mmCIF file of C-alpha atoms in Angstrom:
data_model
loop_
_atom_site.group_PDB
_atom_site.id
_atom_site.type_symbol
_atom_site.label_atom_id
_atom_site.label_comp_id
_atom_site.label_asym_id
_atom_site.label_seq_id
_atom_site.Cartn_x
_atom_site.Cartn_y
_atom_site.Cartn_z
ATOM 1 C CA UNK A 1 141.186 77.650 122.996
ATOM 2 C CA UNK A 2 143.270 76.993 119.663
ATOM 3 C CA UNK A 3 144.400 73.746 118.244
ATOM 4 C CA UNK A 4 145.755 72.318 115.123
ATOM 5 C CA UNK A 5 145.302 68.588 113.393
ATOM 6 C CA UNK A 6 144.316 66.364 116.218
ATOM 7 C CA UNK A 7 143.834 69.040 118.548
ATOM 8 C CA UNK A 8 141.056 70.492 116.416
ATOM 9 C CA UNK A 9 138.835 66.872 115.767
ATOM 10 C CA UNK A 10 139.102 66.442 119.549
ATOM 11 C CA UNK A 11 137.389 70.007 120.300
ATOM 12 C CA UNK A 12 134.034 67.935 117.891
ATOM 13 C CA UNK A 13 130.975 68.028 120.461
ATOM 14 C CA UNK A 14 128.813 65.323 118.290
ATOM 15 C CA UNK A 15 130.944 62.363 117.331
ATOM 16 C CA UNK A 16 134.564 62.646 117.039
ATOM 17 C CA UNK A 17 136.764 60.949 113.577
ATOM 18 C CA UNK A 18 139.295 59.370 114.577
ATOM 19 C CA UNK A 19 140.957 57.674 111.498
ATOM 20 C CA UNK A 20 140.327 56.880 108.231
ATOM 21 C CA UNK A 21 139.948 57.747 104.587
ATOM 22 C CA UNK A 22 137.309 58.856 102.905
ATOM 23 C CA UNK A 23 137.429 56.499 99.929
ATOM 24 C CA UNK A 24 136.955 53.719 103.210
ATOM 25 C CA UNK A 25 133.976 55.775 104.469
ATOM 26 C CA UNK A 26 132.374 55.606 101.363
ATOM 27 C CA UNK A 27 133.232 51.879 101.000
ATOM 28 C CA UNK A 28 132.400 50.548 104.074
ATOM 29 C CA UNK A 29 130.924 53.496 106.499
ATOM 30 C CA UNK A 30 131.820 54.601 109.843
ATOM 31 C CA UNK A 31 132.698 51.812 112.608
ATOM 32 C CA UNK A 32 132.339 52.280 116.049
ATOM 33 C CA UNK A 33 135.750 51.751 117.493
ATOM 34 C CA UNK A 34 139.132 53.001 118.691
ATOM 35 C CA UNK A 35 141.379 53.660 115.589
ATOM 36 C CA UNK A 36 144.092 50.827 114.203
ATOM 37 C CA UNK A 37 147.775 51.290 115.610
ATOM 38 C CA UNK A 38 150.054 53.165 113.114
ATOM 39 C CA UNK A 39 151.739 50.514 111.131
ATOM 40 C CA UNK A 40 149.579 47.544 112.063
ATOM 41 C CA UNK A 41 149.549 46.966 108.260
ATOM 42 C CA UNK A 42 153.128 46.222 108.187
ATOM 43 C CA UNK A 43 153.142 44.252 111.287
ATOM 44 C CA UNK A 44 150.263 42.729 110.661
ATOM 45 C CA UNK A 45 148.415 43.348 113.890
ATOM 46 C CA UNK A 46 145.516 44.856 113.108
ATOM 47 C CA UNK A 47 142.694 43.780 114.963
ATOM 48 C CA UNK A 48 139.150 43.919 114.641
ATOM 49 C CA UNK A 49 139.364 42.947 110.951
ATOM 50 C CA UNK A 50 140.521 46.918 110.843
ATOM 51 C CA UNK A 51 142.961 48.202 108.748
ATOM 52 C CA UNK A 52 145.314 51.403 108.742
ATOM 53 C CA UNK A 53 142.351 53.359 106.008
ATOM 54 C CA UNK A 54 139.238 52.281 108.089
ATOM 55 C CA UNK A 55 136.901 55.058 109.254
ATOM 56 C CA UNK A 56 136.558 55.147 112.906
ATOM 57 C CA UNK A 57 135.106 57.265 115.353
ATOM 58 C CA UNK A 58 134.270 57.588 118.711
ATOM 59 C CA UNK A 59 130.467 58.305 119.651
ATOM 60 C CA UNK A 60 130.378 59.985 122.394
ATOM 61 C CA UNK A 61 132.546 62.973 121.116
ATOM 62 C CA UNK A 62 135.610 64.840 121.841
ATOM 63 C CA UNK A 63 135.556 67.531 124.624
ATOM 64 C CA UNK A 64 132.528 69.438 123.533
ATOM 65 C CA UNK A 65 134.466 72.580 122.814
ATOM 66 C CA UNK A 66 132.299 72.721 119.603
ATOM 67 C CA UNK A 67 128.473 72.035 120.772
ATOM 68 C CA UNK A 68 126.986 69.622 118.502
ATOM 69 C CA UNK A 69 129.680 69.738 115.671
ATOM 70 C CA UNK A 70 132.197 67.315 114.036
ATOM 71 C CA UNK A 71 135.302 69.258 113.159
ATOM 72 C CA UNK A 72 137.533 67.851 110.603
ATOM 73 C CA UNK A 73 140.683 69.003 109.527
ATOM 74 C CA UNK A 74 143.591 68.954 106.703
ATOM 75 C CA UNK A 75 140.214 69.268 104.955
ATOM 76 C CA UNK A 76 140.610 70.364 101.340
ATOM 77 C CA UNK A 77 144.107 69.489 100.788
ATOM 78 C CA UNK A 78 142.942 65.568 101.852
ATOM 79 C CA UNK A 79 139.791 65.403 100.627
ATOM 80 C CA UNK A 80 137.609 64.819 103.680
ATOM 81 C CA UNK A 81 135.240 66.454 102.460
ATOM 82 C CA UNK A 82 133.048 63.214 101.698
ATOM 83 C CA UNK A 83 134.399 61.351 105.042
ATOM 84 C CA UNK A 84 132.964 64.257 106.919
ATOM 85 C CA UNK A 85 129.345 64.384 105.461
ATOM 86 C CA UNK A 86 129.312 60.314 105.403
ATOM 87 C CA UNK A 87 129.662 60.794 109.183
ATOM 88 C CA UNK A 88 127.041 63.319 110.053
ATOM 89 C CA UNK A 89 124.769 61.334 107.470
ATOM 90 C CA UNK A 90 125.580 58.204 109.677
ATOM 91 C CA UNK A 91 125.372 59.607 113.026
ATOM 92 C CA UNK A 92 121.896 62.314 112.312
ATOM 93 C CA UNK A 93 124.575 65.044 113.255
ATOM 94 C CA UNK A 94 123.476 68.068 111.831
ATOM 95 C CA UNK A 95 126.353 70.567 111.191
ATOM 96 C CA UNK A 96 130.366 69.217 110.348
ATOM 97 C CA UNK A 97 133.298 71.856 109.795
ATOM 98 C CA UNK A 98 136.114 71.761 107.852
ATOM 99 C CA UNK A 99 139.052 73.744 108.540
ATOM 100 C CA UNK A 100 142.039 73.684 105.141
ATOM 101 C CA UNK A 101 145.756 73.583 105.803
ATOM 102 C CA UNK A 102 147.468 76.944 106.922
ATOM 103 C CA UNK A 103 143.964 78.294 107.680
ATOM 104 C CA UNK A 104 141.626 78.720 111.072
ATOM 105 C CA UNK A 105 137.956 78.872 111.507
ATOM 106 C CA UNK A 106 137.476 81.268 114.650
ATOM 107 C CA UNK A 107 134.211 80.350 116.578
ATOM 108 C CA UNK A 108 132.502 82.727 118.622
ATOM 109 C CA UNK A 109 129.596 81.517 120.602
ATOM 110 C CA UNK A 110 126.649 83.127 121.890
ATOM 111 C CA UNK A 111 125.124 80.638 123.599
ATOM 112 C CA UNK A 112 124.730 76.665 123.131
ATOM 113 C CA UNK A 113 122.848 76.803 120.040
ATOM 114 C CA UNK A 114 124.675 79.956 118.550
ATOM 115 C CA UNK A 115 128.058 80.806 117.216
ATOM 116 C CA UNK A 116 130.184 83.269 114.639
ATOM 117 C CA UNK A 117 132.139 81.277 112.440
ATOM 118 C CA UNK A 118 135.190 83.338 110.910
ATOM 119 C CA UNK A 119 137.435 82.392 108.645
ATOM 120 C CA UNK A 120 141.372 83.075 108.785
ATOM 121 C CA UNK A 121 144.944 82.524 107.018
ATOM 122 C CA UNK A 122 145.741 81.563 103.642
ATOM 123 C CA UNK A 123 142.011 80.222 102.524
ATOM 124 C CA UNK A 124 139.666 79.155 104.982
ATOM 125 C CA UNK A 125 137.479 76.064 104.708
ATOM 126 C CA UNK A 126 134.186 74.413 104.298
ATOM 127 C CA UNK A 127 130.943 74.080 107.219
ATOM 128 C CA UNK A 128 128.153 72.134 106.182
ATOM 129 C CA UNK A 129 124.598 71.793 107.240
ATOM 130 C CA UNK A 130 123.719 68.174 106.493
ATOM 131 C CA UNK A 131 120.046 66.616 105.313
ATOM 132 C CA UNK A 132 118.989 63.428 107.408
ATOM 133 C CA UNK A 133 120.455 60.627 104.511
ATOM 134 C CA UNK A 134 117.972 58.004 103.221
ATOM 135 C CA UNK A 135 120.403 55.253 102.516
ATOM 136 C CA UNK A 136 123.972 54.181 102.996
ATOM 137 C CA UNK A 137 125.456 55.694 99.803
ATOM 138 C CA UNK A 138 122.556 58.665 99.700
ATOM 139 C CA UNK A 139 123.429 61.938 101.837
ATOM 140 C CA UNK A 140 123.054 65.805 101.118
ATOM 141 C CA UNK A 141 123.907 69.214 102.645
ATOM 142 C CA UNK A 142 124.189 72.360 102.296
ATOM 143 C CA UNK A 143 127.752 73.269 102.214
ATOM 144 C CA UNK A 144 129.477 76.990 103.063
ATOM 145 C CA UNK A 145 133.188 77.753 102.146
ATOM 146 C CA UNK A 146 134.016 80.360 104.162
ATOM 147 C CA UNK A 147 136.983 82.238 103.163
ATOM 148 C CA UNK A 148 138.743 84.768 105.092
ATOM 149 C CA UNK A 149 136.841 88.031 105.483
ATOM 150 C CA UNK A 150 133.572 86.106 105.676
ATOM 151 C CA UNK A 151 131.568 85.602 108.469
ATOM 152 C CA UNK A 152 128.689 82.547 109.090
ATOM 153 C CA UNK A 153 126.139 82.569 111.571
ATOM 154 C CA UNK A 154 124.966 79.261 112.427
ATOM 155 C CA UNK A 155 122.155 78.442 114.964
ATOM 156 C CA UNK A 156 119.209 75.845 115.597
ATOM 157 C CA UNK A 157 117.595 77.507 112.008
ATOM 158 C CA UNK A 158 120.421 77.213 109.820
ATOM 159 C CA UNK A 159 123.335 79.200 108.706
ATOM 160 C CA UNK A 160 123.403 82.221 107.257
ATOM 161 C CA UNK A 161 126.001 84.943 105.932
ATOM 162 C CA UNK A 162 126.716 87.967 108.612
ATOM 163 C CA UNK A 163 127.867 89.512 105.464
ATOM 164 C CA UNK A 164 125.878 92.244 102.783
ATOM 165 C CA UNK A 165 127.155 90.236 99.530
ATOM 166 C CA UNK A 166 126.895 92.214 96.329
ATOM 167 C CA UNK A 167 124.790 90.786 93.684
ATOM 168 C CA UNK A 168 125.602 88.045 91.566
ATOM 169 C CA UNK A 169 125.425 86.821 87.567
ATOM 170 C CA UNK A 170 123.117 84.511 86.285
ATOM 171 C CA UNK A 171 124.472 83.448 83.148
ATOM 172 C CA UNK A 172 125.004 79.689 83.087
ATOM 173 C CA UNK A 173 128.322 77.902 82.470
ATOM 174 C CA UNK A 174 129.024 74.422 83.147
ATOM 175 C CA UNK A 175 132.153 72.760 84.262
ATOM 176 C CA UNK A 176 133.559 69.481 85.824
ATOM 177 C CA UNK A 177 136.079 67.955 87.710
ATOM 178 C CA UNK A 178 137.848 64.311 87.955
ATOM 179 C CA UNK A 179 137.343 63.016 91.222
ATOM 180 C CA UNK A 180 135.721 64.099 94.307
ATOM 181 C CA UNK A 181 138.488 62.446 95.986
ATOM 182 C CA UNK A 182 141.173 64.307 94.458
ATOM 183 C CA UNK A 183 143.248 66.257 96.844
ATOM 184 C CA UNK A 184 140.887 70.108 96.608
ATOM 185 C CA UNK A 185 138.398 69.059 94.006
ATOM 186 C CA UNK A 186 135.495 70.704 95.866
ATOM 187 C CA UNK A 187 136.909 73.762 96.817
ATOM 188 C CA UNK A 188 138.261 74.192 92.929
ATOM 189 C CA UNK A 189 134.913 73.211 91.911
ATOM 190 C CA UNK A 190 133.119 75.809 94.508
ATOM 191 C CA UNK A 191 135.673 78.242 93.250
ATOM 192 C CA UNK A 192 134.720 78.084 89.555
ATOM 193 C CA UNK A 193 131.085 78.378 90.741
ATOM 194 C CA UNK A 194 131.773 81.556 92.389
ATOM 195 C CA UNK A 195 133.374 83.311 89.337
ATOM 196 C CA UNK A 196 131.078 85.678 87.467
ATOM 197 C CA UNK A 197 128.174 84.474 84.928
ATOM 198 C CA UNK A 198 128.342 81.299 86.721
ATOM 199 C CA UNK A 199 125.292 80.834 88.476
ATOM 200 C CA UNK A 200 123.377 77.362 87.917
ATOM 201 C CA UNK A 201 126.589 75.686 87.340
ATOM 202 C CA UNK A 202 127.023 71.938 88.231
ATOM 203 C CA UNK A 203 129.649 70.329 89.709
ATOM 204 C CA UNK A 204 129.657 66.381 88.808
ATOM 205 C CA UNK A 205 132.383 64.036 89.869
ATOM 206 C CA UNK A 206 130.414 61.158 88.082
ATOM 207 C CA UNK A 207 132.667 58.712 89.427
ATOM 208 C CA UNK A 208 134.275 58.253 93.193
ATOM 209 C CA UNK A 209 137.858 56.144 92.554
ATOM 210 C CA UNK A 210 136.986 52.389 92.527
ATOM 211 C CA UNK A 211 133.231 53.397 94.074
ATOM 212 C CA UNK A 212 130.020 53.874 91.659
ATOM 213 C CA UNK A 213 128.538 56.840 92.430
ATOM 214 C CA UNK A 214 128.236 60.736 91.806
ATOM 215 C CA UNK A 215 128.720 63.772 93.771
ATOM 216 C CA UNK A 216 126.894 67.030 92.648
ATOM 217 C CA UNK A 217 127.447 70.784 93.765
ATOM 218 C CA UNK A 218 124.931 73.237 92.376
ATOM 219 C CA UNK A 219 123.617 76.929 93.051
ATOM 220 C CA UNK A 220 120.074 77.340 94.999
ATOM 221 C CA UNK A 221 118.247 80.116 94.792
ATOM 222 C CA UNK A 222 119.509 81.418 97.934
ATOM 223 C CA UNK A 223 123.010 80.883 96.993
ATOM 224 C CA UNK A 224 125.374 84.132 97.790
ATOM 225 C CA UNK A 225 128.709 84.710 96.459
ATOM 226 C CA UNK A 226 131.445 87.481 98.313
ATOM 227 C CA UNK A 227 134.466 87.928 96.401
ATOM 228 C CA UNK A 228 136.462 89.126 99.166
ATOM 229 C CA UNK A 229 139.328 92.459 98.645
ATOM 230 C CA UNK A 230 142.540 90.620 98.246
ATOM 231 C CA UNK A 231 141.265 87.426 99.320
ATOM 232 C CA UNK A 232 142.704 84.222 97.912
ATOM 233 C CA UNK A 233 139.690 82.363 97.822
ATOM 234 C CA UNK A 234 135.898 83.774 97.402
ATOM 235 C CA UNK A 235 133.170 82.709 100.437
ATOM 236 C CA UNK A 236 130.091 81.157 98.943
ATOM 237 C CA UNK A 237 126.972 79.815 100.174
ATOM 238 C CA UNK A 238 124.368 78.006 100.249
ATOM 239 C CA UNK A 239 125.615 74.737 97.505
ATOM 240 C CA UNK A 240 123.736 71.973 97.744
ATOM 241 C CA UNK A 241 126.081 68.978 98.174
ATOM 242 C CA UNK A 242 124.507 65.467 96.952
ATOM 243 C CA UNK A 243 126.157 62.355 97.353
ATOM 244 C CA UNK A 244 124.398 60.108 95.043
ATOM 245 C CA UNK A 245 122.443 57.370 94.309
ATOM 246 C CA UNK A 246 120.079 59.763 95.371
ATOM 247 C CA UNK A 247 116.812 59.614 92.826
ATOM 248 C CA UNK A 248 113.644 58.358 94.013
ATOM 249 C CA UNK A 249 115.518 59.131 98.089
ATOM 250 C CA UNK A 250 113.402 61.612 99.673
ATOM 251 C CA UNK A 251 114.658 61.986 103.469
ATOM 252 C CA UNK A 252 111.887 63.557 105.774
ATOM 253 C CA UNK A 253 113.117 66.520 107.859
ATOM 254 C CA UNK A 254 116.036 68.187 106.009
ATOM 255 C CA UNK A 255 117.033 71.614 106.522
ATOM 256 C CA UNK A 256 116.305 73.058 103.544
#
């Protein structure tokens, strides 16, 4: 069972997005309710006090195709990156996947609880394993791009690489990035962190467009880097993705 766009959110088996930005998620959260028409802006008839941007989504899921998921999609190339985890953060959904333009992730499942997640076409994308969050604006994860050639096995204990990955640097070297909400900015960032020598690195996007706030991406020690023959992009994995203000937030039973 394939689909693209639309026909990917709707496989989600946890709640299912169904419109927004994520500069509106981050704003003002995730509202229960069916989306805004297309062009109620214009026409001015929205209702609900909803407008075109607002994050929606519908609670009781899509069709289940994806056990206990939320799959996004357009991910990189539109920045959902944050929309995505502000949902599982809202919702207690564990795990969220990302597929980027003019790429596929390929599940396989073994069983309810179990499933091969494969990446395919021109880069791949992002599957995180999300932290219970401790506030509104406070939410962490650990995050996986998987790029084609990589595979991630992901079941009730976590995720973890199928792959042998050789070993890494450990020379710091620190870099940044504008926005979190520019169009890539994560995977760029999660790119640089995979080069060579660049274990330890931070990621900091210390401000989110017209919101306060910080994202991080850093190594842990079980971080694992696979630069992939030919590949485009590189897989990496564990990151630990913060959404901050997080000091002084300690969540009780995060995957860690």
């Amino acid at each position: 069972i394939g689909g693209t766009s639309a026909g990917s959110a709707v496989q989600s088996g946890g709640p299912m997005l169904s419109n927004g930005t994520a500069e509106e998620a981050l704003k003002h959260g995730a509202i229960v309710s069916p989306p805004p028409a297309s062009g109620c802006a214009r026409s001015g008839d929205c209702i609900g006090g909803l407008d075109e941007d607002t994050f929606t989504f519908w609670p009781d899921g899509g069709l289940g195709l994806a056990p206990g998921m939320i799959v996004d999609t357009h991910f990189s190339e539109r920045a959902r990156e944050l929309r995505l985890l502000k949902l599982l953060s809202a919702t207690g959904t564990r795990f969220g996947i990302g597929a980027d333009e003019t790429s596929a992730l390929h599940l396989r499942w073994h069983d309810e609880d179990t499933v091969d997640i494969r990446a395919l076409g021109a880069s791949g994308g992002w599957v995180f394993d999300a932290s219970p969050g401790c506030s509104d604006r406070a939410f962490r994860a650990q995050a996986y791009y998987v790029a084609p050639g990589a595979t991630l096995h992901v079941d009730a204990q976590g995720a973890r690489w199928q792959d042998t990955f050789p070993e890494t640097l450990t020379q710091a070297k620190l870099r940044s990035a504008k926005d979190a909400l520019d169009p890539g900015a994560l995977r760029i960032a999660a790119q640089q962190m995979a080069e060579p020598a660049s274990k330890a690195m931070l990621f900091n996007a210390i401000r989110v467009r017209a919101i306060d706030g910080q994202v991080s991406l850093s190594w842990i020690d079980a971080t694992r880097v696979s630069y992939g023959a030919g590949a485009a992009y590189s897989s990496i994995g564990p990151l630990q993705i913060e959404v901050s203000p997080w000091a002084g937030c300690i969540a009780d039973g995060g995957h860690e």
